[in-house]
Coordinates of C-alpha atoms and ligand atoms in Angstrom, one line a residue:
X90 CA 0.0 0.0 0.0
X91 CA 1.5 3.3 -1.1
X92 CA 1.4 6.6 0.8
X93 CA -1.4 7.8 -1.5
X94 CA -3.6 4.8 -0.5
X95 CA -2.9 5.6 3.1
X96 CA -3.9 9.2 2.7
X97 CA -7.0 8.2 0.8
X98 CA -8.1 5.7 3.5
X99 CA -7.4 8.3 6.3
X100 CA -9.4 10.8 4.2
X101 CA -12.3 8.4 3.9
X102 CA -12.2 7.6 7.6
X103 CA -12.3 11.3 8.4
X104 CA -15.2 11.9 6.1
X105 CA -17.0 8.8 7.5
X106 CA -16.3 10.0 11.1
X107 CA -17.7 13.5 10.2
X108 CA -20.7 12.0 8.5
X109 CA -21.4 9.7 11.5
X110 CA -21.1 12.6 13.9
X111 CA -23.3 14.7 11.7
X112 CA -25.8 11.8 11.4
X113 CA -25.8 11.2 15.2
X114 CA -26.2 15.0 15.8
X115 CA -29.0 15.1 13.3
X116 CA -30.7 12.0 14.8
X117 CA -30.3 13.4 18.3
X118 CA -31.6 16.7 17.0
X119 CA -34.5 14.9 15.4
X120 CA -35.2 12.8 18.5
X121 CA -35.1 16.0 20.6
X122 CA -37.4 17.8 18.2
X123 CA -39.8 14.9 18.2
X124 CA -39.6 14.8 22.0
X125 CA -40.0 18.5 22.2
X126 CA -42.9 18.3 19.7
X127 CA -44.6 15.6 21.9
X128 CA -44.0 17.7 25.0
X129 CA -45.3 20.7 23.3
X130 CA -48.5 18.8 22.2
X131 CA -49.0 17.5 25.7
X132 CA -48.5 21.0 27.2
X133 CA -50.9 22.4 24.6
X134 CA -53.4 19.7 25.5
X135 CA -53.0 20.4 29.2
X136 CA -53.3 24.1 28.6
X137 CA -56.5 23.6 26.5
X138 CA -57.9 21.4 29.3
X139 CA -57.1 24.0 31.9
X140 CA -58.6 26.8 29.8
X141 CA -61.8 24.7 29.1
X142 CA -62.0 23.9 32.9
X143 CA -61.7 27.6 33.8
X144 CA -64.2 28.5 31.1
X145 CA -66.8 25.9 32.2
X146 CA -66.3 26.8 35.9
X147 CA -66.7 30.6 35.1
X148 CA -69.9 30.0 33.1
X149 CA -71.3 27.7 35.8
X150 CA -70.4 30.3 38.5
X151 CA -72.0 33.1 36.5
X152 CA -75.2 31.1 36.0
X153 CA -75.2 29.7 39.5
X154 CA -75.0 33.2 40.9
X155 CA -78.4 33.8 39.4
X156 CA -79.8 31.2 41.9
X157 CA -82.6 32.0 44.3
X158 CA -83.5 31.3 47.9
X159 CA -86.9 29.8 48.9
X160 CA -89.7 29.4 46.5
X161 CA -89.8 30.7 42.9
X162 CA -92.7 30.5 40.5
X163 CA -92.3 28.5 37.3
X164 CA -94.8 28.1 34.4
X165 CA -95.3 24.7 32.7
X166 CA -94.2 25.7 29.2
X167 CA -94.6 22.1 27.7
X168 CA -95.7 18.7 28.7
X169 CA -94.4 15.7 26.7
X170 CA -95.6 12.1 27.0
X171 CA -92.4 10.0 26.8
X172 CA -94.3 6.7 27.0
X173 CA -93.8 4.1 29.8
X174 CA -96.0 6.3 32.1
X175 CA -93.3 9.0 32.1
X176 CA -94.1 12.6 31.2
X177 CA -91.5 15.4 30.8
X178 CA -92.4 18.8 32.0
X179 CA -90.6 21.9 30.7
X180 CA -90.6 24.9 33.2
X181 CA -89.9 28.5 32.4
X182 CA -89.4 31.2 35.1
X183 CA -92.7 33.0 35.6
X184 CA -90.8 36.3 36.3
X185 CA -89.0 35.8 32.9
X186 CA -85.6 36.5 34.6
X187 CA -82.6 34.3 33.8
X188 CA -82.6 30.9 35.4
X189 CA -79.4 29.6 37.0
X190 CA -77.4 26.8 35.6
X191 CA -77.0 23.5 37.4
X192 CA -74.7 20.5 37.4
X193 CA -75.9 17.5 35.3
X194 CA -77.4 15.0 37.8
X195 CA -78.9 17.7 40.2
X196 CA -82.6 18.0 40.9
X197 CA -85.4 20.5 41.4
X198 CA -87.5 20.5 44.5
X199 CA -91.2 21.2 44.0
X200 CA -93.7 22.3 46.7
X201 CA -97.1 21.5 45.4
X202 CA -100.5 22.7 46.7
X203 CA -102.8 19.7 46.3
X204 CA -106.5 20.6 46.7
X205 CA -108.0 19.7 50.1
X206 CA -104.6 19.2 51.6
X207 CA -103.5 21.5 54.4
X208 CA -99.8 21.3 53.8
X209 CA -98.0 21.5 50.4
X210 CA -96.4 18.2 49.2
X211 CA -92.6 18.5 48.6
X212 CA -90.9 16.2 46.1
X213 CA -87.7 16.2 44.2
X214 CA -87.3 15.5 40.5
X215 CA -83.9 15.2 38.7
X216 CA -83.3 17.6 35.9
X217 CA -83.4 15.3 32.8
X218 CA -81.5 17.5 30.3
X219 CA -78.3 19.4 30.1
X220 CA -78.5 23.0 31.5
X221 CA -79.7 25.7 29.1
X222 CA -80.6 29.3 29.8
X223 CA -84.3 29.0 28.8
X224 CA -86.0 26.2 30.7
X225 CA -85.7 23.3 33.1
X226 CA -86.9 19.8 32.2
X227 CA -87.9 17.1 34.6
X228 CA -89.3 13.7 33.6
X229 CA -91.8 12.1 36.1
X230 CA -93.0 8.6 36.3
X231 CA -96.5 7.9 37.4
X232 CA -96.2 5.9 40.6
X233 CA -98.8 3.1 41.2
X234 CA -99.6 1.5 44.5
X235 CA -97.0 -1.0 45.7
X236 CA -97.5 -4.5 44.2
X237 CA -98.1 -6.1 47.7
X238 CA -100.6 -3.3 48.7
X239 CA -102.7 -2.9 45.6
X240 CA -105.5 -1.1 47.5
X241 CA -103.2 1.7 48.7
X242 CA -103.6 5.1 47.1
X243 CA -101.3 5.7 44.2
X244 CA -98.4 8.1 44.4
X245 CA -99.8 11.5 45.3
X246 CA -97.5 14.0 43.6
X247 CA -96.5 12.0 40.5
X248 CA -100.1 11.3 39.6
X249 CA -101.1 14.9 40.4
X250 CA -98.5 16.1 38.0
X251 CA -99.6 13.8 35.3
X252 CA -103.4 14.3 35.7
X253 CA -103.8 17.9 37.0
X254 CA -100.8 20.0 36.1
X255 CA -101.2 21.4 32.6
X256 CA -99.3 23.6 30.2
X257 CA -99.6 27.2 31.5
X258 CA -100.0 26.2 35.1
X259 CA -97.7 27.8 37.8
X260 CA -95.8 25.7 40.3
X261 CA -93.6 26.6 43.3
X262 CA -90.0 25.5 43.0
X263 CA -86.8 25.5 45.0
X264 CA -83.4 26.2 43.2
X265 CA -81.5 23.2 41.7
X266 CA -79.5 21.3 44.2
X267 CA -77.9 18.0 45.1
X268 CA -74.5 16.4 45.5
X269 CA -74.9 13.8 42.9
X270 CA -73.5 15.3 39.7
X271 CA -70.9 14.9 37.0
X272 CA -67.9 17.1 37.1
X273 CA -67.9 18.2 33.5
X274 CA -64.5 19.8 33.7
X275 CA -62.8 16.4 34.0
X276 CA -62.3 14.0 31.1
X277 CA -62.0 10.6 32.8
X278 CA -64.1 7.8 31.5
X279 CA -67.4 7.2 33.2
X280 CA -70.0 4.4 33.5
X281 CA -73.6 5.6 33.9
X282 CA -75.9 3.0 35.4
X283 CA -79.7 3.5 35.3
X284 CA -82.6 1.4 36.4
X285 CA -86.1 2.4 35.2
X286 CA -86.8 6.1 36.0
X287 CA -83.3 6.4 37.4
X288 CA -82.4 7.2 33.8
X289 CA -83.3 10.9 34.3
X290 CA -80.0 12.2 35.8
X291 CA -78.0 10.0 33.4
X292 CA -79.6 11.6 30.4
X293 CA -78.7 15.0 31.9
X294 CA -75.1 13.8 32.3
X295 CA -74.9 12.2 28.8
X296 CA -76.3 15.3 27.1
X297 CA -73.8 17.5 29.0
X298 CA -70.9 15.2 27.7
X299 CA -72.3 15.3 24.2
X300 CA -72.5 19.1 24.3
X301 CA -68.8 19.1 25.1
X302 CA -68.1 17.0 21.9
X303 CA -67.7 13.7 23.8
X304 CA -64.4 14.7 25.4
X305 CA -64.5 11.5 27.5
X306 CA -65.6 7.9 27.1
X307 CA -69.1 7.1 28.3
X308 CA -70.7 3.7 29.0
X309 CA -74.4 3.7 29.7
X310 CA -76.1 0.6 31.1
X311 CA -79.9 1.1 31.2
X312 CA -81.9 -1.6 33.0
X313 CA -85.6 -2.3 32.2
X314 CA -87.9 -5.3 32.2
X315 CA -89.1 -5.4 28.6
X316 CA -89.6 -3.3 25.4
X317 CA -92.5 -1.4 27.0
X318 CA -90.4 0.3 29.6
X319 CA -87.5 2.2 28.0
X320 CA -88.0 5.9 27.3
X321 CA -86.1 8.5 25.3
X322 CA -84.7 5.6 23.1
X323 CA -84.8 7.7 19.9
X324 CA -82.6 10.3 21.6
X325 CA -80.2 7.8 23.1
X326 CA -80.0 5.7 19.9
X327 CA -79.2 8.9 17.9
X328 CA -76.3 9.8 20.3
X329 CA -75.1 6.2 20.0
X330 CA -75.1 6.4 16.2
X331 CA -73.3 9.8 16.1
X332 CA -70.6 8.8 18.7
X333 CA -69.7 5.2 18.1
X334 CA -66.1 5.7 19.2
X335 CA -66.8 7.2 22.6
X336 CA -70.3 6.2 23.6
X337 CA -71.1 2.6 24.4
X338 CA -74.8 2.0 25.0
X339 CA -75.9 -1.2 26.7
X340 CA -79.6 -2.1 27.3
X341 CA -80.3 -4.7 29.9
X342 CA -83.7 -6.4 29.6
X343 CA -84.3 -8.5 32.7
X344 CA -87.6 -10.0 31.4
X345 CA -86.5 -11.0 27.9
X346 CA -84.9 -14.1 26.3
X347 CA -81.9 -13.7 24.0
X348 CA -84.2 -14.4 21.0
X349 CA -86.6 -11.6 22.0
X350 CA -84.0 -8.8 22.2
X351 CA -84.5 -5.8 19.9
X352 CA -81.9 -5.6 17.1
X353 CA -80.1 -2.3 16.7
X354 CA -76.5 -2.1 15.5
X355 CA -75.6 0.8 17.7
X356 CA -77.1 -0.6 20.9
X357 CA -75.8 -3.7 22.6
X358 CA -78.7 -5.6 24.3
X359 CA -78.4 -8.2 27.0
X360 CA -81.2 -10.6 28.3
X361 CA -80.2 -10.0 31.9
X362 CA -80.2 -7.5 34.8
X363 CA -77.6 -4.7 35.2
X364 CA -74.9 -6.3 37.3
X365 CA -71.2 -6.0 38.0
X366 CA -70.8 -9.5 36.5
X367 CA -71.9 -7.9 33.2
X368 CA -69.5 -5.0 33.7
X369 CA -66.7 -7.5 34.1
X370 CA -67.5 -9.0 30.7
X371 CA -68.0 -5.7 28.9
X372 CA -65.7 -3.1 30.4
X373 CA -62.0 -3.0 29.6
X374 CA -61.1 -2.6 33.3
X375 CA -62.8 -1.4 36.6
X376 CA -61.0 1.9 36.4
X377 CA -63.9 4.3 35.9
X378 CA -66.1 6.7 37.8
X379 CA -69.5 5.0 38.3
X380 CA -72.8 7.0 38.5
X381 CA -75.8 4.9 39.7
X382 CA -79.5 5.6 40.0
X383 CA -82.2 3.0 40.1
X384 CA -84.4 0.8 42.3
X385 CA -83.0 -0.1 45.7
X386 CA -82.2 -3.7 45.0
X387 CA -80.2 -2.8 41.9
X388 CA -78.4 0.0 43.8
X389 CA -77.6 -2.2 46.7
X390 CA -76.2 -5.1 44.6
X391 CA -74.3 -2.9 42.2
X392 CA -72.7 -0.7 44.9
X393 CA -71.8 -3.8 47.0
X394 CA -70.3 -5.7 44.0
X395 CA -68.3 -2.7 42.8
X396 CA -66.7 -2.6 46.2
X397 CA -65.9 -6.3 46.0
X398 CA -64.5 -5.7 42.5
X399 CA -62.0 -3.3 44.1
X400 CA -63.6 0.0 42.9
X401 CA -62.8 2.6 45.5
X402 CA -65.8 4.2 47.2
X403 CA -64.7 7.6 45.9
X404 CA -65.3 6.4 42.4
X405 CA -68.9 5.3 43.1
X406 CA -71.6 8.0 43.0
X407 CA -75.2 7.3 43.5
X408 CA -78.6 8.9 43.9
X409 CA -81.5 7.2 45.6
X410 CA -85.0 8.2 44.6
X411 CA -86.6 6.3 47.5
X412 CA -85.7 5.9 51.2
X413 CA -85.3 2.1 51.2
X414 CA -81.8 2.0 49.9
X415 CA -80.4 4.9 51.9
X416 CA -79.3 2.8 54.8
X417 CA -77.3 0.4 52.8
X418 CA -75.1 2.7 50.9
X419 CA -71.3 2.6 51.5
X420 CA -71.4 6.2 52.9
X421 CA -74.0 5.1 55.5
X422 CA -71.8 2.2 56.4
X423 CA -68.9 4.6 56.9
X424 CA -71.0 6.8 59.2
X425 CA -72.2 3.7 61.0
X426 CA -68.6 2.5 61.6
X427 CA -67.6 5.7 63.4
X428 CA -70.9 6.4 65.2
X429 CA -72.0 6.1 68.8
X430 CA -74.4 3.2 69.4
X431 CA -75.6 3.7 73.0
X432 CA -78.2 6.4 72.4
X433 CA -82.0 6.0 72.5
X434 CA -84.4 7.9 70.2
X435 CA -87.9 8.6 71.4
X436 CA -90.5 9.7 68.8
X437 CA -93.0 11.7 71.0
X438 CA -96.0 11.8 68.6
X439 CA -95.9 8.1 67.8
X440 CA -95.0 7.2 71.3
X441 CA -92.2 4.9 70.3
X442 CA -88.7 4.6 71.7
X443 CA -85.8 2.6 70.0
X444 CA -82.1 2.2 70.6
X445 CA -80.3 4.1 67.9
X446 CA -79.0 2.0 65.1
X447 CA -76.0 3.8 63.4
X448 CA -76.4 1.5 60.4
X449 CA -79.5 3.5 59.5
X450 CA -77.2 6.4 58.5
X451 CA -79.4 9.2 59.7
X452 CA -82.5 9.9 61.9
X453 CA -84.9 10.1 58.9
X454 CA -83.9 6.7 57.5
X455 CA -84.0 5.2 61.1
X456 CA -87.5 6.6 61.6
X457 CA -88.8 5.3 58.3
X458 CA -87.3 1.9 59.0
X459 CA -89.4 1.8 62.2
X460 CA -92.5 2.9 60.2
X461 CA -92.5 6.3 61.8
X462 CA -93.6 8.8 59.2
X463 CA -91.5 11.9 58.8
X464 CA -92.2 13.7 55.5
X465 CA -89.1 14.0 53.2
X466 CA -88.2 15.5 49.9
X467 CA -84.5 15.6 48.9
X468 CA -83.1 13.6 51.8
X469 CA -79.9 15.6 51.3
X470 CA -80.5 18.6 53.6
X471 CA -81.6 21.0 50.9
X472 CA -85.4 21.2 50.9
X473 CA -86.3 21.5 54.6
X474 CA -89.2 19.0 54.4
X475 CA -87.9 16.6 57.0
X476 CA -87.5 19.3 59.7
X477 CA -88.5 18.0 63.1
X478 CA -88.5 19.7 66.5
X479 CA -86.0 18.4 69.1
X480 CA -87.8 18.1 72.4
X481 CA -84.6 17.1 74.2
X482 CA -81.1 16.0 73.4
X483 CA -78.6 16.9 70.8
X484 CA -77.9 16.0 67.2
X485 CA -74.9 16.2 64.9
X486 CA -75.1 17.1 61.3
X487 CA -73.3 14.8 58.8
X488 CA -73.0 17.8 56.4
X489 CA -73.9 21.5 56.7
X490 CA -77.7 22.0 56.0
X491 CA -78.5 23.7 52.7
X492 CA -81.4 25.4 54.5
X493 CA -80.7 26.0 58.2
X494 CA -83.8 25.0 60.3
X495 CA -85.1 27.1 63.2
X496 CA -83.3 26.7 66.6
X497 CA -84.6 23.7 68.5
X498 CA -85.3 21.7 65.3
X499 CA -83.2 19.6 62.9
X500 CA -83.1 18.2 59.4
X501 CA -83.5 14.6 60.2
X502 CA -82.2 13.4 56.8
X503 CA -78.7 14.6 57.5
X504 CA -78.4 14.3 61.3
X505 CA -77.5 11.6 63.8
X506 CA -78.0 11.7 67.6
X507 CA -75.2 13.0 69.8
X508 CA -77.1 12.0 73.0
X509 CA -80.4 10.4 73.9
X510 CA -83.0 12.2 71.8
X511 CA -86.7 13.1 71.9
X512 CA -88.0 14.0 68.4
X513 CA -91.4 15.5 67.8
X514 CA -92.5 12.9 65.2
Ligands
FAD871 C1 -83.2 13.4 44.5 C2 -84.4 12.7 43.9 C3 -84.7 12.8 42.6 C4 -85.8 12.2 42.0 N1 -86.0 12.3 40.7 C5 -87.0 11.7 40.1 C6 -87.3 11.7 38.7 O1 -86.4 12.3 38.0 N2 -88.4 11.2 38.2 C7 -89.3 10.6 39.0 O2 -90.3 10.1 38.5 N3 -89.1 10.5 40.3 C8 -88.0 11.0 40.9 N4 -87.9 11.0 42.3 C9 -88.9 10.4 43.1 C10 -90.0 11.4 43.5 O3 -89.4 12.5 44.2 C11 -91.1 10.9 44.2 O4 -90.6 10.2 45.4 C12 -92.0 10.0 43.4 O5 -92.6 10.7 42.3 C13 -93.2 9.4 44.3 O6 -93.9 10.4 44.8 P1 -95.5 10.4 44.9 O7 -96.0 11.5 45.6 O8 -96.1 10.1 43.6 O9 -95.7 9.1 45.7 P2 -96.1 9.0 47.3 O10 -97.4 9.6 47.5 O11 -94.9 9.5 48.0 O12 -96.2 7.4 47.5 C14 -95.1 6.6 47.4 C15 -95.6 5.1 47.3 O13 -96.3 4.9 48.5 C16 -97.6 4.2 48.2 N5 -98.5 4.5 49.3 C17 -99.2 5.6 49.5 N6 -100.0 5.5 50.6 C18 -99.8 4.2 51.1 C19 -100.4 3.4 52.1 N7 -101.3 3.9 53.0 N8 -99.9 2.2 52.3 C20 -99.0 1.6 51.5 N9 -98.5 2.3 50.4 C21 -98.9 3.6 50.2 C22 -98.0 4.8 46.9 O14 -98.9 4.0 46.2 C23 -96.7 4.9 46.2 O15 -96.4 3.6 45.6 C24 -86.7 11.6 42.8 C25 -86.5 11.5 44.2 C26 -85.4 12.1 44.8 C27 -85.2 12.0 46.3
FES872 S1 -85.6 15.8 53.1 FE1 -85.0 17.6 52.3 S2 -83.9 18.5 53.9 FE2 -84.3 16.6 54.6

């Protein structure tokens, strides 16, 4: 090998070295750029989410600030038969002033004057649509006598609303309230679980997510007996058709065989009850926030089985439309675990005395369990219906009352005894 060959090889090695360095530098630059681009995208996404959250919270604050205290008059603007013995009522403010926003899942409390009754009847009805500045909508199921007491009078208020309250009528209404709602600023995936009329808050939540362009994954499990029961199916089916990627709609028919199930490509139908067993077969994991509203047996079994499945209580949110399931909720069990057991509660009007059972969760649920009638509406400390005079003893509130009662009385739905107690009920 001559000197020229050596020089050529050295030259080639230098060029290759420079090219490699250049290549490595370019690759590293490219990697950095890709990394920076990814980080930039993530930062942008986080920023967008923060801006959206701030915007949503500002709009909610502005509209919530238009809230009112006590009774406000609302006019029935429209009454729509949804089928399945359910009617939707659209209410507009009688004073024509703006109406406050609400969180999807919250309810309105009505105080209704029923002819020949001394006291108004108070009932809560979940808002069944996303918030809008013009009207509120609630959807009410006509309640028949219980199956085991067919001679009992049918549900007072639900039937009165169906039969007597007409378009143009004025009703008394408390501002939207309730702790069961979807935080629309978050984007985590959710499972909505509805049984029968428990669909109403879920439609409100679903419509709110749709309004935000389906920025999160939603599973809806809607439990009914047969084809005569489901309502708002056109609406739900349309959302399923428009949002196949992020909305997963499951109908559970407890009274149908596989061969009787309705066929709809955008709705998955099951010939069984809503259950955690079904969730295990359908959901990709248990890592969701769960929102549940339905009949007490369904709520009991689903909340219990979600716990068994390892879902933290903080991820399980529920609304109870009737008193029966209140005592069996995980929150009530928590209260029970830390509560005093040695107190007695006397109900002076009914002349009964019972040792306090903390598993009841609150004085109202305890009284109802003993067949002592205390009127109730929201069972969340907002409407004031369950107020009872305290003749002696002390109570403790489980949460601050939305409407503070007069001195010497308490909201039984959110209180527990702090000593022996005599209640005027
Ligand atoms: C937060 C919340 C949200 C709600 N949202 C909705 C909603 O969106 N839609 C909806 O439809 N409902 C909803 N409810 C339920 C609603 O508030 C009422 O409880 C429901 O309409 C029944 O009221 P009612 O006056 O018709 O029945 P009630 O008069 O309270 O009667 C209840 C039951 O007791 C029976 N009964 C009456 N007298 C006797 C007797 N002497 N012996 C035996 N049985 C008797 C009746 O036949 C009926 O079956 C909600 C409840 C809550 C707490
Ligand atoms: S039932 Fe409404 S405050 Fe107790």
